[in-house]
Coordinates of C-alpha atoms in Angstrom, one line a residue:
M1 CA 63.5 97.2 117.5
S2 CA 66.1 98.1 115.3
F3 CA 69.7 95.5 115.0
S4 CA 72.8 97.0 114.1
P5 CA 74.8 92.8 113.0
N6 CA 78.9 93.7 113.3
F7 CA 80.2 92.4 109.8
R8 CA 83.2 91.1 110.9
T9 CA 84.8 88.6 113.6
E10 CA 86.6 90.9 116.4
L11 CA 89.9 89.4 117.7
V12 CA 89.7 89.0 121.2
F13 CA 92.7 89.8 123.5
K14 CA 92.5 87.9 126.6
D15 CA 95.1 89.8 128.8
S16 CA 95.0 93.9 128.9
L17 CA 98.9 94.5 129.4
K18 CA 98.4 98.4 129.9
C19 CA 101.9 98.6 130.9
F20 CA 104.2 101.0 128.6
D21 CA 104.2 104.4 128.1
H22 CA 106.1 107.5 127.0
S23 CA 109.2 106.5 129.9
D24 CA 109.9 103.3 128.0
S25 CA 111.9 102.6 125.3
F26 CA 111.5 100.3 121.9
I27 CA 113.8 98.4 119.6
L28 CA 111.9 97.1 117.1
I29 CA 113.5 94.7 114.0
G30 CA 112.1 92.2 111.1
S31 CA 110.0 93.1 108.2
C32 CA 108.6 96.3 106.6
F33 CA 106.1 96.0 108.9
S34 CA 108.3 97.1 111.4
L35 CA 109.2 100.0 109.9
E36 CA 105.7 101.4 109.1
M37 CA 105.1 101.3 113.7
S38 CA 108.9 102.5 114.0
K39 CA 107.0 105.4 112.1
L40 CA 104.6 105.4 114.9
F41 CA 105.7 104.7 117.8
K42 CA 108.1 107.9 116.4
Q43 CA 105.1 110.4 115.6
N44 CA 103.2 109.0 119.0
C45 CA 106.5 110.8 120.9
F46 CA 108.2 107.4 121.5
N47 CA 112.2 106.5 122.4
V48 CA 112.0 103.9 119.3
L49 CA 114.8 102.5 117.3
N50 CA 114.7 100.6 114.3
P51 CA 118.3 99.4 113.1
Y52 CA 119.8 96.7 110.2
G53 CA 116.9 97.7 107.5
T54 CA 113.8 95.1 106.5
I55 CA 114.8 92.2 107.3
Y56 CA 112.2 89.1 106.4
N57 CA 113.7 85.6 108.0
P58 CA 113.8 85.2 111.8
I59 CA 117.5 83.7 111.8
S60 CA 119.4 86.7 110.6
L61 CA 117.8 89.2 113.1
A62 CA 119.1 86.5 115.9
F63 CA 122.2 86.3 114.6
N64 CA 122.9 89.7 114.3
I65 CA 121.5 90.2 117.9
K66 CA 123.4 87.2 119.0
K67 CA 126.5 89.6 117.6
L68 CA 125.5 92.3 119.9
L69 CA 125.4 90.5 122.6
N70 CA 128.4 88.6 122.5
N71 CA 130.2 92.0 121.6
Q72 CA 131.1 90.7 118.5
P73 CA 131.7 93.5 115.6
F74 CA 130.5 92.7 112.0
T75 CA 134.3 92.5 110.0
Q76 CA 134.8 92.1 106.4
K77 CA 134.0 89.0 106.0
D78 CA 130.3 90.1 106.3
I79 CA 130.7 92.5 103.8
I80 CA 129.7 92.3 100.3
K81 CA 131.2 94.3 97.1
N82 CA 128.9 94.9 94.5
D83 CA 131.1 97.4 91.5
D84 CA 131.5 99.5 93.1
V85 CA 129.7 99.9 96.4
Y86 CA 129.5 97.8 99.7
L87 CA 127.3 96.4 101.6
S88 CA 126.9 94.1 104.2
W89 CA 124.9 90.5 103.7
N90 CA 122.5 91.6 108.1
H91 CA 122.0 94.2 107.2
S92 CA 119.5 95.4 104.3
G93 CA 120.2 97.6 100.7
K94 CA 119.5 100.7 103.0
Y95 CA 123.5 100.3 104.9
Y96 CA 126.2 100.6 102.4
N97 CA 129.1 102.8 101.2
N98 CA 132.1 103.5 98.7
D99 CA 134.3 102.7 101.8
S100 CA 134.1 99.2 103.1
Q101 CA 135.2 100.7 106.4
L102 CA 132.8 103.5 106.2
L103 CA 130.4 101.0 106.3
L104 CA 132.1 98.8 108.9
K105 CA 131.9 101.4 111.8
K106 CA 127.7 102.7 110.8
I107 CA 126.9 99.2 111.2
N108 CA 129.2 99.0 114.5
Q109 CA 128.0 102.3 115.9
E110 CA 124.5 101.1 114.8
Q111 CA 124.8 98.0 117.0
N112 CA 126.6 99.9 120.0
D113 CA 123.3 102.1 119.6
I114 CA 121.0 98.5 119.9
F115 CA 123.4 97.4 123.3
N116 CA 123.2 100.2 125.2
L117 CA 119.1 100.5 124.8
I118 CA 119.4 96.5 125.8
Q119 CA 121.0 97.9 128.3
K120 CA 118.7 99.9 129.9
K121 CA 115.6 97.4 129.7
A122 CA 114.1 99.0 126.2
T123 CA 111.5 96.6 125.2
L124 CA 112.2 94.5 121.9
I125 CA 109.6 94.4 119.4
I126 CA 110.5 91.4 116.5
T127 CA 108.6 91.3 113.4
F128 CA 108.9 87.3 111.5
G129 CA 108.4 87.7 107.8
T130 CA 109.0 84.9 106.5
S131 CA 110.5 81.5 106.9
Y132 CA 112.0 81.3 104.1
L133 CA 116.1 81.9 103.7
Y134 CA 119.0 82.2 101.1
E135 CA 122.3 80.5 101.9
L136 CA 125.1 81.4 100.7
K137 CA 126.6 77.9 98.5
E138 CA 130.4 78.7 99.7
S139 CA 130.3 79.3 103.0
N140 CA 126.0 78.3 104.3
K141 CA 125.5 81.4 106.0
V142 CA 121.9 82.2 106.6
V143 CA 122.2 86.1 104.4
A144 CA 119.8 88.5 105.7
N145 CA 119.5 90.4 101.6
C146 CA 121.0 89.2 98.1
H147 CA 121.7 92.4 97.7
K148 CA 120.6 90.9 94.0
Q149 CA 123.2 88.9 94.3
S150 CA 123.2 85.5 91.1
K151 CA 120.8 83.1 92.3
E152 CA 123.3 81.2 91.0
L153 CA 125.2 81.3 94.4
F154 CA 122.5 80.6 97.0
L155 CA 120.2 77.7 98.3
K156 CA 117.1 78.4 99.1
R157 CA 114.9 77.2 101.8
R158 CA 112.1 77.3 104.7
C159 CA 113.7 77.0 107.8
S160 CA 112.2 74.9 110.5
I161 CA 111.0 75.6 113.3
I162 CA 113.0 73.9 115.7
E163 CA 115.4 75.8 113.7
I164 CA 113.8 79.2 114.9
V165 CA 112.8 78.3 118.3
N166 CA 116.8 77.3 119.4
I167 CA 118.8 80.0 117.7
W168 CA 116.0 82.4 119.6
R169 CA 116.0 80.5 122.6
E170 CA 119.9 80.9 122.9
V171 CA 119.3 85.0 122.6
L172 CA 116.6 85.0 125.2
K173 CA 118.5 83.8 127.5
N174 CA 120.8 85.8 127.3
T175 CA 118.4 88.7 127.9
K176 CA 116.3 90.1 130.8
N177 CA 114.3 92.7 128.7
K178 CA 110.5 92.4 127.6
V179 CA 109.8 91.2 124.3
I180 CA 107.1 91.2 121.7
L181 CA 106.8 88.8 119.3
T182 CA 104.5 88.7 115.7
V183 CA 103.9 88.1 112.0
S184 CA 104.0 90.2 110.1
P185 CA 100.5 90.7 107.6
V186 CA 102.5 91.2 104.0
R187 CA 102.3 88.8 102.0
H188 CA 105.4 86.8 100.5
I189 CA 102.8 85.7 97.2
K190 CA 106.1 85.1 94.6
E191 CA 106.1 81.5 95.3
G192 CA 102.3 81.1 95.7
L193 CA 99.5 81.7 98.3
V194 CA 100.1 77.7 99.4
K195 CA 103.7 78.7 100.7
N196 CA 103.3 81.7 102.0
N197 CA 100.7 80.2 104.6
L198 CA 103.0 77.0 104.9
S199 CA 105.6 79.7 105.6
K200 CA 103.8 82.5 108.2
S201 CA 103.1 78.2 109.9
V202 CA 106.0 77.6 110.8
L203 CA 107.1 81.3 112.4
L204 CA 103.6 81.2 114.3
L205 CA 104.4 78.3 115.8
A206 CA 107.9 79.2 117.1
I207 CA 106.7 81.6 118.1
D208 CA 103.9 80.1 120.2
Q209 CA 107.0 77.6 121.8
L210 CA 109.0 80.5 122.2
C211 CA 105.6 82.4 124.9
K212 CA 105.5 79.2 126.6
E213 CA 109.2 79.4 127.4
F214 CA 109.2 82.8 128.1
R215 CA 106.0 83.4 129.4
D216 CA 107.2 85.9 132.3
R217 CA 108.8 88.4 129.2
V218 CA 107.7 87.3 125.6
S219 CA 104.2 87.6 124.5
Y220 CA 102.4 87.3 121.0
F221 CA 100.8 90.2 119.5
P222 CA 98.9 89.7 116.3
S223 CA 98.9 92.0 113.7
Y224 CA 98.6 89.1 111.2
E225 CA 95.4 88.1 112.5
L226 CA 94.0 90.7 112.8
L227 CA 94.6 91.9 108.8
I228 CA 94.2 88.1 107.8
D229 CA 90.8 87.8 109.7
E230 CA 89.5 90.3 111.4
L231 CA 89.5 93.0 108.4
R232 CA 90.2 90.0 106.0
D233 CA 89.0 92.6 102.5
Y234 CA 91.8 93.4 100.0
R235 CA 90.3 97.3 100.9
F236 CA 92.8 97.4 103.4
Y237 CA 95.7 96.5 101.2
A238 CA 98.0 99.3 99.2
K239 CA 97.7 98.6 95.9
D240 CA 99.8 95.8 94.9
W241 CA 97.5 93.7 97.0
I242 CA 100.5 92.0 98.7
H243 CA 101.4 94.8 102.3
P244 CA 98.4 96.4 104.3
S245 CA 96.8 100.0 103.3
A246 CA 97.7 102.5 105.4
E247 CA 94.1 102.3 107.0
A248 CA 95.5 98.9 107.7
V249 CA 98.4 100.3 109.7
D250 CA 96.9 103.1 112.2
F251 CA 94.0 100.1 113.8
I252 CA 96.5 97.5 114.5
W253 CA 98.6 100.5 116.0
E254 CA 95.2 101.2 117.7
K255 CA 95.1 97.9 118.7
F256 CA 98.6 97.2 119.9
T257 CA 98.2 100.9 121.9
K258 CA 95.4 100.0 123.4
Q259 CA 96.5 96.4 124.4
H260 CA 99.9 97.9 126.1
L261 CA 99.5 101.3 126.5
N262 CA 98.3 102.5 130.4
K263 CA 96.2 105.3 130.1
N264 CA 98.4 108.3 131.0
A265 CA 99.8 107.7 127.8
L266 CA 97.0 106.9 125.2
D267 CA 95.7 110.1 126.7
L268 CA 99.4 111.7 126.6
S269 CA 98.9 110.0 123.1
L270 CA 95.7 111.8 122.1
D271 CA 97.2 115.3 122.7
I272 CA 100.5 114.3 120.8
S273 CA 97.6 113.8 118.2
K274 CA 96.2 117.5 117.9
I275 CA 99.2 119.0 118.3
R276 CA 100.7 117.3 115.3
S277 CA 97.2 118.3 113.4
A278 CA 97.5 121.6 114.3
L279 CA 101.0 122.4 112.7
A280 CA 99.7 120.7 110.0
H281 CA 97.3 123.5 109.3
R282 CA 98.3 126.2 106.5
P283 CA 96.6 129.6 106.9
K284 CA 94.4 129.8 104.2
F285 CA 95.2 133.5 103.5
G286 CA 98.7 133.4 103.8
V287 CA 100.6 133.7 106.6
N288 CA 99.6 136.6 109.1
K289 CA 99.5 138.2 112.5
E290 CA 96.7 135.9 113.4
Y291 CA 98.1 132.5 112.2
L292 CA 101.4 134.0 114.1
I293 CA 99.3 133.8 117.5
F294 CA 97.6 130.4 116.3
L295 CA 102.1 129.4 116.1
E296 CA 102.7 130.1 119.8
R297 CA 99.4 128.8 121.2
I298 CA 101.2 125.5 118.7
L299 CA 104.6 126.0 120.7
H300 CA 102.9 126.3 124.0
K301 CA 101.8 122.7 124.0
I302 CA 104.8 122.3 122.8
N303 CA 106.4 123.4 125.7
K304 CA 103.6 122.1 128.0
I305 CA 103.9 118.9 126.6
K306 CA 107.9 118.0 126.3
L307 CA 107.9 117.5 130.0
L308 CA 105.8 114.5 129.3
T309 CA 107.7 113.6 126.6
P310 CA 110.9 113.1 128.5
K311 CA 113.1 110.7 125.4
Y312 CA 111.1 112.7 123.0
D313 CA 113.1 116.3 121.7
W314 CA 110.5 117.8 119.6
K315 CA 114.0 119.9 117.7
E316 CA 111.6 119.6 113.9
E317 CA 108.7 120.8 114.9
I318 CA 110.3 123.9 117.3
S319 CA 112.2 124.4 114.4
E320 CA 109.3 124.3 111.1
I321 CA 107.5 126.9 113.1
N322 CA 110.4 128.9 114.0
I323 CA 111.1 129.1 110.4
F324 CA 106.9 130.7 110.0
L325 CA 107.8 133.2 112.9
I326 CA 110.6 134.8 111.2
K327 CA 108.7 135.2 107.6
I328 CA 105.9 136.7 109.8
N329 CA 108.4 138.5 111.4
I330 CA 110.3 140.0 108.1
L331 CA 106.4 140.5 106.4

């Protein structure tokens, strides 16, 4: 009798939650891993918001959420001028403008959008990246991004477990939403592997405490362990050997969906995947009548599935098909 060994240690999920479907909304914040996951949520036609840009430390994330829950807008004191560009100490560098008022308008409007989704019971998926912080020496303000300012302006330190738990306890007490906490599998090795592991350990222990205190609606998803312990191979990293590869991200997404999506949502995601594969197809012999029939079939499938994905409008996909249909009609 042949025997096929399983050459990896698989992570076992104790509980299969199976509680989400396409009627739910999600807010993903945190490290660059949150961005990768939000792309997959959108690709699978979920209503998702990915605000603030890439923020690695949990203190800045909590500060931003506290501000919106307390109805406190960002103001000029949260803005920095870098040459002729204004940036926010509380956001990534993708938030900028030549006019400080326009920048404030943008980030405060985003706060309103987040608040509205929170009021509608959106689930927060929060990814902590590192426990290392940068504080402005003149104000002791923890910044989300140093924006390439002189290192002399900042104090770098590792925050404590208690510090993370205290600030997030305050946030969680003021919300009733479901929260999924996770630690980014992206390794922060600028300071070396030992300090990276110490940093991740602080995050994991803080999350463990928060899950115990709010066990009715706060849970942990082990994206960090899935890459570090289950995949556990450099072929699952990008060329920088730091970020997960596209294959690894897809693997973690699959684990997440099996853990959290109900059967209807899983089946619907499979149908969406088939439509996207069809949209990626290009005719071998150019745009012709046969391709017209193919596109009309896809359009028919989209119109059917739109009814099952009420929080996704399919505008981009329908526009893409219509462009091809116009070309064919011209021919």
